[in-house]
PDB file of N, CA, C and O in Angstrom, chain B, residues numbered from 101:
ATOM      1  N   UNK B 101      89.551 -61.477  -3.813  1.00  0.00           N
ATOM      2  CA  UNK B 101      89.717 -60.101  -3.240  1.00  0.00           C
ATOM      3  C   UNK B 101      91.175 -59.735  -3.185  1.00  0.00           C
ATOM      4  O   UNK B 101      91.491 -58.578  -3.461  1.00  0.00           O
ATOM      5  N   UNK B 102      92.082 -60.607  -2.856  1.00  0.00           N
ATOM      6  CA  UNK B 102      93.459 -60.265  -2.757  1.00  0.00           C
ATOM      7  C   UNK B 102      93.977 -59.933  -4.170  1.00  0.00           C
ATOM      8  O   UNK B 102      94.717 -58.965  -4.342  1.00  0.00           O
ATOM      9  N   UNK B 103      93.602 -60.711  -5.150  1.00  0.00           N
ATOM     10  CA  UNK B 103      94.026 -60.471  -6.536  1.00  0.00           C
ATOM     11  C   UNK B 103      93.394 -59.146  -7.044  1.00  0.00           C
ATOM     12  O   UNK B 103      94.031 -58.426  -7.813  1.00  0.00           O
ATOM     13  N   UNK B 104      92.172 -58.826  -6.631  1.00  0.00           N
ATOM     14  CA  UNK B 104      91.584 -57.602  -7.012  1.00  0.00           C
ATOM     15  C   UNK B 104      92.305 -56.423  -6.435  1.00  0.00           C
ATOM     16  O   UNK B 104      92.460 -55.406  -7.111  1.00  0.00           O
ATOM     17  N   UNK B 105      92.757 -56.525  -5.189  1.00  0.00           N
ATOM     18  CA  UNK B 105      93.533 -55.434  -4.569  1.00  0.00           C
ATOM     19  C   UNK B 105      94.858 -55.305  -5.367  1.00  0.00           C
ATOM     20  O   UNK B 105      95.189 -54.208  -5.817  1.00  0.00           O
ATOM     21  N   UNK B 106      95.559 -56.325  -5.531  1.00  0.00           N
ATOM     22  CA  UNK B 106      96.815 -56.245  -6.359  1.00  0.00           C
ATOM     23  C   UNK B 106      96.624 -55.714  -7.669  1.00  0.00           C
ATOM     24  O   UNK B 106      97.429 -54.899  -8.117  1.00  0.00           O
ATOM     25  N   UNK B 107      95.571 -56.122  -8.368  1.00  0.00           N
ATOM     26  CA  UNK B 107      95.359 -55.716  -9.726  1.00  0.00           C
ATOM     27  C   UNK B 107      94.671 -54.273  -9.815  1.00  0.00           C
ATOM     28  O   UNK B 107      94.478 -53.755 -10.915  1.00  0.00           O
ATOM     29  N   UNK B 108      94.337 -53.689  -8.714  1.00  0.00           N
ATOM     30  CA  UNK B 108      93.801 -52.307  -8.788  1.00  0.00           C
ATOM     31  C   UNK B 108      92.321 -52.239  -9.104  1.00  0.00           C
ATOM     32  O   UNK B 108      91.801 -51.153  -9.357  1.00  0.00           O
ATOM     33  N   UNK B 109      91.618 -53.383  -9.096  1.00  0.00           N
ATOM     34  CA  UNK B 109      90.169 -53.295  -9.392  1.00  0.00           C
ATOM     35  C   UNK B 109      89.382 -53.244  -8.104  1.00  0.00           C
ATOM     36  O   UNK B 109      88.160 -53.121  -8.180  1.00  0.00           O
ATOM     37  N   UNK B 110      89.975 -53.327  -6.928  1.00  0.00           N
ATOM     38  CA  UNK B 110      89.404 -53.123  -5.710  1.00  0.00           C
ATOM     39  C   UNK B 110      90.328 -52.281  -4.806  1.00  0.00           C
ATOM     40  O   UNK B 110      91.528 -52.536  -4.706  1.00  0.00           O
ATOM     41  N   UNK B 111      89.741 -51.296  -4.169  1.00  0.00           N
ATOM     42  CA  UNK B 111      90.557 -50.343  -3.293  1.00  0.00           C
ATOM     43  C   UNK B 111      90.937 -50.860  -2.013  1.00  0.00           C
ATOM     44  O   UNK B 111      92.075 -50.658  -1.590  1.00  0.00           O
ATOM     45  N   UNK B 112      90.024 -51.560  -1.303  1.00  0.00           N
ATOM     46  CA  UNK B 112      90.329 -52.029   0.024  1.00  0.00           C
ATOM     47  C   UNK B 112      89.343 -53.098   0.469  1.00  0.00           C
ATOM     48  O   UNK B 112      88.273 -53.228  -0.126  1.00  0.00           O
ATOM     49  N   UNK B 113      89.664 -53.835   1.459  1.00  0.00           N
ATOM     50  CA  UNK B 113      88.794 -54.838   2.109  1.00  0.00           C
ATOM     51  C   UNK B 113      89.129 -54.774   3.599  1.00  0.00           C
ATOM     52  O   UNK B 113      90.188 -54.284   3.988  1.00  0.00           O
ATOM     53  N   UNK B 114      88.222 -55.271   4.416  1.00  0.00           N
ATOM     54  CA  UNK B 114      88.396 -55.305   5.909  1.00  0.00           C
ATOM     55  C   UNK B 114      89.033 -56.695   6.203  1.00  0.00           C
ATOM     56  O   UNK B 114      88.587 -57.739   5.725  1.00  0.00           O
ATOM     57  N   UNK B 115      90.101 -56.623   7.020  1.00  0.00           N
ATOM     58  CA  UNK B 115      90.737 -57.805   7.435  1.00  0.00           C
ATOM     59  C   UNK B 115      90.908 -57.880   8.953  1.00  0.00           C
ATOM     60  O   UNK B 115      91.341 -56.911   9.577  1.00  0.00           O
ATOM     61  N   UNK B 116      90.576 -59.004   9.538  1.00  0.00           N
ATOM     62  CA  UNK B 116      90.864 -59.259  10.934  1.00  0.00           C
ATOM     63  C   UNK B 116      91.749 -60.405  11.003  1.00  0.00           C
ATOM     64  O   UNK B 116      91.428 -61.493  10.524  1.00  0.00           O
ATOM     65  N   UNK B 117      92.897 -60.184  11.608  1.00  0.00           N
ATOM     66  CA  UNK B 117      93.988 -61.257  11.703  1.00  0.00           C
ATOM     67  C   UNK B 117      93.345 -62.432  12.540  1.00  0.00           C
ATOM     68  O   UNK B 117      92.902 -62.262  13.676  1.00  0.00           O
ATOM     69  N   UNK B 118      93.336 -63.577  11.906  1.00  0.00           N
ATOM     70  CA  UNK B 118      92.654 -64.728  12.700  1.00  0.00           C
ATOM     71  C   UNK B 118      93.502 -65.192  13.836  1.00  0.00           C
ATOM     72  O   UNK B 118      92.967 -65.800  14.763  1.00  0.00           O
ATOM     73  N   UNK B 119      94.837 -64.944  13.837  1.00  0.00           N
ATOM     74  CA  UNK B 119      95.676 -65.303  14.974  1.00  0.00           C
ATOM     75  C   UNK B 119      95.318 -64.408  16.220  1.00  0.00           C
ATOM     76  O   UNK B 119      95.232 -64.839  17.370  1.00  0.00           O
ATOM     77  N   UNK B 120      95.125 -63.133  15.842  1.00  0.00           N
ATOM     78  CA  UNK B 120      94.793 -62.144  16.936  1.00  0.00           C
ATOM     79  C   UNK B 120      93.418 -62.571  17.456  1.00  0.00           C
ATOM     80  O   UNK B 120      93.219 -62.701  18.664  1.00  0.00           O
ATOM     81  N   UNK B 121      92.489 -62.785  16.555  1.00  0.00           N
ATOM     82  CA  UNK B 121      91.124 -63.129  16.984  1.00  0.00           C
ATOM     83  C   UNK B 121      91.106 -64.391  17.809  1.00  0.00           C
ATOM     84  O   UNK B 121      90.381 -64.459  18.802  1.00  0.00           O
ATOM     85  N   UNK B 122      91.874 -65.388  17.437  1.00  0.00           N
ATOM     86  CA  UNK B 122      91.861 -66.634  18.181  1.00  0.00           C
ATOM     87  C   UNK B 122      92.456 -66.401  19.598  1.00  0.00           C
ATOM     88  O   UNK B 122      92.006 -67.026  20.558  1.00  0.00           O
ATOM     89  N   UNK B 123      93.439 -65.528  19.728  1.00  0.00           N
ATOM     90  CA  UNK B 123      93.959 -65.200  20.987  1.00  0.00           C
ATOM     91  C   UNK B 123      92.893 -64.512  21.906  1.00  0.00           C
ATOM     92  O   UNK B 123      92.754 -64.840  23.085  1.00  0.00           O
ATOM     93  N   UNK B 124      92.206 -63.616  21.345  1.00  0.00           N
ATOM     94  CA  UNK B 124      91.164 -62.858  22.067  1.00  0.00           C
ATOM     95  C   UNK B 124      90.105 -63.921  22.524  1.00  0.00           C
ATOM     96  O   UNK B 124      89.726 -63.930  23.696  1.00  0.00           O
ATOM     97  N   UNK B 125      89.635 -64.797  21.623  1.00  0.00           N
ATOM     98  CA  UNK B 125      88.622 -65.737  21.963  1.00  0.00           C
ATOM     99  C   UNK B 125      89.176 -66.765  22.982  1.00  0.00           C
ATOM    100  O   UNK B 125      88.432 -67.164  23.878  1.00  0.00           O
ATOM    101  N   UNK B 126      90.417 -67.201  22.885  1.00  0.00           N
ATOM    102  CA  UNK B 126      90.957 -68.121  23.913  1.00  0.00           C
ATOM    103  C   UNK B 126      91.017 -67.477  25.250  1.00  0.00           C
ATOM    104  O   UNK B 126      90.755 -68.129  26.261  1.00  0.00           O
ATOM    105  N   UNK B 127      91.351 -66.220  25.297  1.00  0.00           N
ATOM    106  CA  UNK B 127      91.442 -65.492  26.607  1.00  0.00           C
ATOM    107  C   UNK B 127      90.012 -65.364  27.210  1.00  0.00           C
ATOM    108  O   UNK B 127      89.824 -65.516  28.417  1.00  0.00           O
ATOM    109  N   UNK B 128      89.082 -65.099  26.395  1.00  0.00           N
ATOM    110  CA  UNK B 128      87.655 -64.945  26.891  1.00  0.00           C
ATOM    111  C   UNK B 128      87.161 -66.244  27.397  1.00  0.00           C
ATOM    112  O   UNK B 128      86.544 -66.272  28.462  1.00  0.00           O
ATOM    113  N   UNK B 129      87.392 -67.359  26.698  1.00  0.00           N
ATOM    114  CA  UNK B 129      87.004 -68.666  27.047  1.00  0.00           C
ATOM    115  C   UNK B 129      87.662 -69.047  28.386  1.00  0.00           C
ATOM    116  O   UNK B 129      86.987 -69.570  29.272  1.00  0.00           O
ATOM    117  N   UNK B 130      88.922 -68.799  28.537  1.00  0.00           N
ATOM    118  CA  UNK B 130      89.636 -69.115  29.742  1.00  0.00           C
ATOM    119  C   UNK B 130      89.143 -68.371  30.973  1.00  0.00           C
ATOM    120  O   UNK B 130      89.099 -68.919  32.075  1.00  0.00           O
ATOM    121  N   UNK B 131      88.771 -67.109  30.763  1.00  0.00           N
ATOM    122  CA  UNK B 131      88.306 -66.324  31.848  1.00  0.00           C
ATOM    123  C   UNK B 131      86.893 -66.846  32.218  1.00  0.00           C
ATOM    124  O   UNK B 131      86.591 -66.902  33.410  1.00  0.00           O
ATOM    125  N   UNK B 132      86.021 -67.226  31.277  1.00  0.00           N
ATOM    126  CA  UNK B 132      84.746 -67.675  31.585  1.00  0.00           C
ATOM    127  C   UNK B 132      84.865 -69.033  32.375  1.00  0.00           C
ATOM    128  O   UNK B 132      84.193 -69.252  33.383  1.00  0.00           O
ATOM    129  N   UNK B 133      85.736 -69.898  31.864  1.00  0.00           N
ATOM    130  CA  UNK B 133      85.944 -71.210  32.556  1.00  0.00           C
ATOM    131  C   UNK B 133      86.444 -71.068  33.994  1.00  0.00           C
ATOM    132  O   UNK B 133      86.251 -71.960  34.821  1.00  0.00           O
ATOM    133  N   UNK B 134      87.081 -69.949  34.276  1.00  0.00           N
ATOM    134  CA  UNK B 134      87.613 -69.712  35.621  1.00  0.00           C
ATOM    135  C   UNK B 134      86.699 -68.754  36.438  1.00  0.00           C
ATOM    136  O   UNK B 134      87.118 -68.161  37.432  1.00  0.00           O
ATOM    137  N   UNK B 135      85.467 -68.635  35.982  1.00  0.00           N
ATOM    138  CA  UNK B 135      84.421 -67.810  36.761  1.00  0.00           C
ATOM    139  C   UNK B 135      84.645 -66.364  36.652  1.00  0.00           C
ATOM    140  O   UNK B 135      84.092 -65.624  37.466  1.00  0.00           O
ATOM    141  N   UNK B 136      85.433 -65.860  35.685  1.00  0.00           N
ATOM    142  CA  UNK B 136      85.697 -64.450  35.542  1.00  0.00           C
ATOM    143  C   UNK B 136      84.917 -63.929  34.324  1.00  0.00           C
ATOM    144  O   UNK B 136      84.529 -64.680  33.429  1.00  0.00           O
ATOM    145  N   UNK B 137      84.714 -62.633  34.339  1.00  0.00           N
ATOM    146  CA  UNK B 137      84.121 -61.977  33.192  1.00  0.00           C
ATOM    147  C   UNK B 137      85.164 -61.779  32.002  1.00  0.00           C
ATOM    148  O   UNK B 137      86.309 -61.384  32.225  1.00  0.00           O
ATOM    149  N   UNK B 138      84.736 -62.053  30.835  1.00  0.00           N
ATOM    150  CA  UNK B 138      85.690 -61.854  29.682  1.00  0.00           C
ATOM    151  C   UNK B 138      85.861 -60.286  29.522  1.00  0.00           C
ATOM    152  O   UNK B 138      85.025 -59.489  29.949  1.00  0.00           O
ATOM    153  N   UNK B 139      86.945 -59.947  28.911  1.00  0.00           N
ATOM    154  CA  UNK B 139      87.179 -58.555  28.632  1.00  0.00           C
ATOM    155  C   UNK B 139      86.151 -57.982  27.733  1.00  0.00           C
ATOM    156  O   UNK B 139      85.786 -58.585  26.723  1.00  0.00           O
ATOM    157  N   UNK B 140      85.649 -56.759  28.102  1.00  0.00           N
ATOM    158  CA  UNK B 140      84.627 -56.092  27.281  1.00  0.00           C
ATOM    159  C   UNK B 140      85.114 -54.758  27.013  1.00  0.00           C
ATOM    160  O   UNK B 140      85.569 -54.084  27.937  1.00  0.00           O
ATOM    161  N   UNK B 141      85.059 -54.298  25.779  1.00  0.00           N
ATOM    162  CA  UNK B 141      85.557 -52.964  25.393  1.00  0.00           C
ATOM    163  C   UNK B 141      84.500 -52.164  24.734  1.00  0.00           C
ATOM    164  O   UNK B 141      84.786 -51.065  24.258  1.00  0.00           O
ATOM    165  N   UNK B 142      83.256 -52.656  24.672  1.00  0.00           N
ATOM    166  CA  UNK B 142      82.147 -51.884  24.074  1.00  0.00           C
ATOM    167  C   UNK B 142      80.851 -52.208  24.862  1.00  0.00           C
ATOM    168  O   UNK B 142      80.418 -53.355  24.976  1.00  0.00           O
ATOM    169  N   UNK B 143      80.267 -51.109  25.396  1.00  0.00           N
ATOM    170  CA  UNK B 143      79.059 -51.317  26.131  1.00  0.00           C
ATOM    171  C   UNK B 143      78.031 -50.344  25.573  1.00  0.00           C
ATOM    172  O   UNK B 143      77.095 -49.983  26.286  1.00  0.00           O
ATOM    173  N   UNK B 144      78.168 -49.909  24.339  1.00  0.00           N
ATOM    174  CA  UNK B 144      77.224 -49.023  23.725  1.00  0.00           C
ATOM    175  C   UNK B 144      76.659 -49.342  22.389  1.00  0.00           C
ATOM    176  O   UNK B 144      75.574 -48.872  22.048  1.00  0.00           O
ATOM    177  N   UNK B 145      77.383 -50.155  21.592  1.00  0.00           N
ATOM    178  CA  UNK B 145      77.041 -50.374  20.232  1.00  0.00           C
ATOM    179  C   UNK B 145      75.936 -51.374  19.884  1.00  0.00           C
ATOM    180  O   UNK B 145      75.110 -51.146  19.001  1.00  0.00           O
ATOM    181  N   UNK B 146      75.958 -52.470  20.605  1.00  0.00           N
ATOM    182  CA  UNK B 146      75.062 -53.587  20.217  1.00  0.00           C
ATOM    183  C   UNK B 146      73.836 -53.629  21.075  1.00  0.00           C
ATOM    184  O   UNK B 146      73.898 -53.883  22.278  1.00  0.00           O
ATOM    185  N   UNK B 147      72.699 -53.371  20.426  1.00  0.00           N
ATOM    186  CA  UNK B 147      71.295 -53.324  21.055  1.00  0.00           C
ATOM    187  C   UNK B 147      70.565 -54.450  20.415  1.00  0.00           C
ATOM    188  O   UNK B 147      70.455 -54.462  19.189  1.00  0.00           O
ATOM    189  N   UNK B 148      70.034 -55.444  21.181  1.00  0.00           N
ATOM    190  CA  UNK B 148      69.369 -56.561  20.687  1.00  0.00           C
ATOM    191  C   UNK B 148      67.863 -56.345  20.735  1.00  0.00           C
ATOM    192  O   UNK B 148      67.151 -57.324  20.513  1.00  0.00           O
ATOM    193  N   UNK B 149      67.317 -55.204  20.993  1.00  0.00           N
ATOM    194  CA  UNK B 149      65.989 -54.951  21.143  1.00  0.00           C
ATOM    195  C   UNK B 149      65.461 -54.802  22.543  1.00  0.00           C
ATOM    196  O   UNK B 149      64.458 -54.128  22.775  1.00  0.00           O
ATOM    197  N   UNK B 150      66.136 -55.430  23.472  1.00  0.00           N
ATOM    198  CA  UNK B 150      65.757 -55.350  24.849  1.00  0.00           C
ATOM    199  C   UNK B 150      66.811 -54.880  25.774  1.00  0.00           C
ATOM    200  O   UNK B 150      66.495 -54.466  26.889  1.00  0.00           O
ATOM    201  N   UNK B 151      68.084 -54.916  25.372  1.00  0.00           N
ATOM    202  CA  UNK B 151      69.201 -54.487  26.186  1.00  0.00           C
ATOM    203  C   UNK B 151      70.412 -54.215  25.303  1.00  0.00           C
ATOM    204  O   UNK B 151      70.488 -54.626  24.146  1.00  0.00           O
ATOM    205  N   UNK B 152      71.369 -53.489  25.920  1.00  0.00           N
ATOM    206  CA  UNK B 152      72.683 -53.300  25.305  1.00  0.00           C
ATOM    207  C   UNK B 152      73.438 -54.543  25.604  1.00  0.00           C
ATOM    208  O   UNK B 152      73.459 -55.006  26.745  1.00  0.00           O
ATOM    209  N   UNK B 153      74.064 -55.098  24.599  1.00  0.00           N
ATOM    210  CA  UNK B 153      74.802 -56.366  24.744  1.00  0.00           C
ATOM    211  C   UNK B 153      76.368 -55.984  24.867  1.00  0.00           C
ATOM    212  O   UNK B 153      76.953 -55.474  23.911  1.00  0.00           O
ATOM    213  N   UNK B 154      76.971 -56.238  26.004  1.00  0.00           N
ATOM    214  CA  UNK B 154      78.399 -56.016  26.208  1.00  0.00           C
ATOM    215  C   UNK B 154      79.212 -56.822  25.186  1.00  0.00           C
ATOM    216  O   UNK B 154      78.917 -57.999  24.981  1.00  0.00           O
ATOM    217  N   UNK B 155      80.191 -56.250  24.559  1.00  0.00           N
ATOM    218  CA  UNK B 155      80.945 -56.982  23.553  1.00  0.00           C
ATOM    219  C   UNK B 155      82.428 -56.621  23.615  1.00  0.00           C
ATOM    220  O   UNK B 155      82.833 -55.683  24.302  1.00  0.00           O
ATOM    221  N   UNK B 156      83.218 -57.390  22.881  1.00  0.00           N
ATOM    222  CA  UNK B 156      84.651 -57.069  22.615  1.00  0.00           C
ATOM    223  C   UNK B 156      84.702 -56.899  21.115  1.00  0.00           C
ATOM    224  O   UNK B 156      84.480 -57.800  20.306  1.00  0.00           O
ATOM    225  N   UNK B 157      85.034 -55.585  20.812  1.00  0.00           N
ATOM    226  CA  UNK B 157      85.248 -55.214  19.357  1.00  0.00           C
ATOM    227  C   UNK B 157      86.676 -55.265  19.013  1.00  0.00           C
ATOM    228  O   UNK B 157      87.484 -54.541  19.595  1.00  0.00           O
ATOM    229  N   UNK B 158      87.022 -56.095  18.087  1.00  0.00           N
ATOM    230  CA  UNK B 158      88.392 -56.157  17.530  1.00  0.00           C
ATOM    231  C   UNK B 158      88.501 -55.219  16.401  1.00  0.00           C
ATOM    232  O   UNK B 158      87.704 -55.248  15.463  1.00  0.00           O
ATOM    233  N   UNK B 159      89.575 -54.307  16.489  1.00  0.00           N
ATOM    234  CA  UNK B 159      89.732 -53.322  15.435  1.00  0.00           C
ATOM    235  C   UNK B 159      90.236 -54.055  14.169  1.00  0.00           C
ATOM    236  O   UNK B 159      91.204 -54.816  14.195  1.00  0.00           O
ATOM    237  N   UNK B 160      89.527 -53.779  13.075  1.00  0.00           N
ATOM    238  CA  UNK B 160      89.849 -54.405  11.787  1.00  0.00           C
ATOM    239  C   UNK B 160      91.089 -53.598  11.110  1.00  0.00           C
ATOM    240  O   UNK B 160      91.396 -52.467  11.486  1.00  0.00           O
ATOM    241  N   UNK B 161      91.717 -54.237  10.153  1.00  0.00           N
ATOM    242  CA  UNK B 161      92.611 -53.556   9.385  1.00  0.00           C
ATOM    243  C   UNK B 161      92.129 -53.339   7.939  1.00  0.00           C
ATOM    244  O   UNK B 161      91.667 -54.274   7.285  1.00  0.00           O
ATOM    245  N   UNK B 162      92.245 -52.078   7.447  1.00  0.00           N
ATOM    246  CA  UNK B 162      91.888 -51.827   6.102  1.00  0.00           C
ATOM    247  C   UNK B 162      93.013 -52.384   5.254  1.00  0.00           C
ATOM    248  O   UNK B 162      94.124 -51.854   5.270  1.00  0.00           O
ATOM    249  N   UNK B 163      92.741 -53.434   4.522  1.00  0.00           N
ATOM    250  CA  UNK B 163      93.757 -54.061   3.637  1.00  0.00           C
ATOM    251  C   UNK B 163      93.691 -53.445   2.312  1.00  0.00           C
ATOM    252  O   UNK B 163      92.645 -53.440   1.663  1.00  0.00           O
ATOM    253  N   UNK B 164      94.814 -52.911   1.882  1.00  0.00           N
ATOM    254  CA  UNK B 164      94.935 -52.220   0.615  1.00  0.00           C
ATOM    255  C   UNK B 164      96.102 -52.769  -0.214  1.00  0.00           C
ATOM    256  O   UNK B 164      96.886 -53.556   0.316  1.00  0.00           O
ATOM    257  N   UNK B 165      96.246 -52.409  -1.431  1.00  0.00           N
ATOM    258  CA  UNK B 165      97.338 -52.786  -2.223  1.00  0.00           C
ATOM    259  C   UNK B 165      98.666 -52.366  -1.610  1.00  0.00           C
ATOM    260  O   UNK B 165      99.678 -53.047  -1.778  1.00  0.00           O
ATOM    261  N   UNK B 166      98.660 -51.210  -0.881  1.00  0.00           N
ATOM    262  CA  UNK B 166      99.858 -50.689  -0.333  1.00  0.00           C
ATOM    263  C   UNK B 166     100.350 -51.470   0.931  1.00  0.00           C
ATOM    264  O   UNK B 166     101.553 -51.530   1.187  1.00  0.00           O
ATOM    265  N   UNK B 167      99.422 -52.054   1.702  1.00  0.00           N
ATOM    266  CA  UNK B 167      99.779 -52.789   2.898  1.00  0.00           C
ATOM    267  C   UNK B 167      99.603 -54.276   2.809  1.00  0.00           C
ATOM    268  O   UNK B 167      99.822 -55.001   3.780  1.00  0.00           O
ATOM    269  N   UNK B 168      99.192 -54.747   1.598  1.00  0.00           N
ATOM    270  CA  UNK B 168      98.879 -56.150   1.452  1.00  0.00           C
ATOM    271  C   UNK B 168     100.087 -57.103   1.848  1.00  0.00           C
ATOM    272  O   UNK B 168      99.913 -58.082   2.573  1.00  0.00           O
ATOM    273  N   UNK B 169     101.273 -56.765   1.343  1.00  0.00           N
ATOM    274  CA  UNK B 169     102.408 -57.578   1.696  1.00  0.00           C
ATOM    275  C   UNK B 169     102.697 -57.601   3.180  1.00  0.00           C
ATOM    276  O   UNK B 169     102.978 -58.662   3.738  1.00  0.00           O
ATOM    277  N   UNK B 170     102.633 -56.447   3.835  1.00  0.00           N
ATOM    278  CA  UNK B 170     102.978 -56.356   5.257  1.00  0.00           C
ATOM    279  C   UNK B 170     101.933 -57.066   6.101  1.00  0.00           C
ATOM    280  O   UNK B 170     102.299 -57.852   6.976  1.00  0.00           O
ATOM    281  N   UNK B 171     100.682 -56.830   5.881  1.00  0.00           N
ATOM    282  CA  UNK B 171      99.555 -57.294   6.734  1.00  0.00           C
ATOM    283  C   UNK B 171      99.077 -58.640   6.409  1.00  0.00           C
ATOM    284  O   UNK B 171      98.523 -59.316   7.276  1.00  0.00           O
ATOM    285  N   UNK B 172      99.269 -59.110   5.121  1.00  0.00           N
ATOM    286  CA  UNK B 172      98.688 -60.379   4.703  1.00  0.00           C
ATOM    287  C   UNK B 172      99.690 -61.470   4.280  1.00  0.00           C
ATOM    288  O   UNK B 172      99.558 -62.637   4.648  1.00  0.00           O
ATOM    289  N   UNK B 173     100.706 -61.042   3.485  1.00  0.00           N
ATOM    290  CA  UNK B 173     101.609 -61.938   2.914  1.00  0.00           C
ATOM    291  C   UNK B 173     102.720 -62.294   3.985  1.00  0.00           C
ATOM    292  O   UNK B 173     102.928 -63.466   4.300  1.00  0.00           O
ATOM    293  N   UNK B 174     103.363 -61.330   4.482  1.00  0.00           N
ATOM    294  CA  UNK B 174     104.435 -61.506   5.469  1.00  0.00           C
ATOM    295  C   UNK B 174     104.020 -62.330   6.631  1.00  0.00           C
ATOM    296  O   UNK B 174     104.788 -63.208   7.025  1.00  0.00           O
ATOM    297  N   UNK B 175     102.888 -62.134   7.214  1.00  0.00           N
ATOM    298  CA  UNK B 175     102.458 -63.012   8.366  1.00  0.00           C
ATOM    299  C   UNK B 175     102.138 -64.496   7.935  1.00  0.00           C
ATOM    300  O   UNK B 175     101.960 -65.375   8.779  1.00  0.00           O
ATOM    301  N   UNK B 176     102.077 -64.713   6.660  1.00  0.00           N
ATOM    302  CA  UNK B 176     101.922 -66.165   6.134  1.00  0.00           C
ATOM    303  C   UNK B 176     100.506 -66.512   5.780  1.00  0.00           C
ATOM    304  O   UNK B 176     100.215 -67.703   5.674  1.00  0.00           O
ATOM    305  N   UNK B 177      99.575 -65.563   5.583  1.00  0.00           N
ATOM    306  CA  UNK B 177      98.229 -65.874   5.237  1.00  0.00           C
ATOM    307  C   UNK B 177      98.189 -66.278   3.765  1.00  0.00           C
ATOM    308  O   UNK B 177      97.252 -66.964   3.356  1.00  0.00           O
ATOM    309  N   UNK B 178      99.188 -65.872   2.941  1.00  0.00           N
ATOM    310  CA  UNK B 178      99.267 -66.311   1.515  1.00  0.00           C
ATOM    311  C   UNK B 178     100.674 -66.170   1.151  1.00  0.00           C
ATOM    312  O   UNK B 178     101.398 -65.341   1.702  1.00  0.00           O
ATOM    313  N   UNK B 179     101.054 -66.921   0.283  1.00  0.00           N
ATOM    314  CA  UNK B 179     102.396 -66.796  -0.321  1.00  0.00           C
ATOM    315  C   UNK B 179     102.321 -65.916  -1.492  1.00  0.00           C
ATOM    316  O   UNK B 179     101.344 -65.936  -2.240  1.00  0.00           O
ATOM    317  N   UNK B 180     103.445 -65.057  -1.690  1.00  0.00           N
ATOM    318  CA  UNK B 180     103.401 -64.186  -2.843  1.00  0.00           C
ATOM    319  C   UNK B 180     103.187 -64.941  -4.108  1.00  0.00           C
ATOM    320  O   UNK B 180     102.441 -64.478  -4.971  1.00  0.00           O
ATOM    321  N   UNK B 181     103.794 -66.072  -4.266  1.00  0.00           N
ATOM    322  CA  UNK B 181     103.598 -66.875  -5.456  1.00  0.00           C
ATOM    323  C   UNK B 181     102.164 -67.326  -5.742  1.00  0.00           C
ATOM    324  O   UNK B 181     101.795 -67.527  -6.899  1.00  0.00           O
ATOM    325  N   UNK B 182     101.380 -67.482  -4.719  1.00  0.00           N
ATOM    326  CA  UNK B 182      99.975 -67.826  -4.753  1.00  0.00           C
ATOM    327  C   UNK B 182      99.098 -66.697  -5.260  1.00  0.00           C
ATOM    328  O   UNK B 182      98.032 -66.947  -5.821  1.00  0.00           O
ATOM    329  N   UNK B 183      99.503 -65.535  -5.083  1.00  0.00           N
ATOM    330  CA  UNK B 183      98.686 -64.335  -5.468  1.00  0.00           C
ATOM    331  C   UNK B 183      99.059 -64.044  -6.954  1.00  0.00           C
ATOM    332  O   UNK B 183     100.210 -63.771  -7.294  1.00  0.00           O
ATOM    333  N   UNK B 184      98.082 -64.116  -7.753  1.00  0.00           N
ATOM    334  CA  UNK B 184      98.217 -63.897  -9.235  1.00  0.00           C
ATOM    335  C   UNK B 184      98.040 -62.466  -9.565  1.00  0.00           C
ATOM    336  O   UNK B 184      97.057 -61.852  -9.150  1.00  0.00           O
ATOM    337  N   UNK B 185      99.013 -61.872 -10.344  1.00  0.00           N
ATOM    338  CA  UNK B 185      98.774 -60.507 -10.767  1.00  0.00           C
ATOM    339  C   UNK B 185      97.798 -60.447 -11.957  1.00  0.00           C
ATOM    340  O   UNK B 185      97.484 -59.361 -12.444  1.00  0.00           O
TER     341      UNK B 185
END
């Protein structure tokens, strides 16, 4: 996918920063372990057939050729040398 973005054969892909995600999950687990409710930011989207399921929705990043370096390479998810043109 990354090489396809750089090569222009793919326009974009959805990316969720795993470091941000792990922070959100760690905070939720900590709150649950301490008898608190985890943070919820969506009480409308997820319906399991019998109820609305409260959730935390992490905003994704649209990863494109233009922001690939800033959003993916600079944070260390890939080295520029590892991405083949």
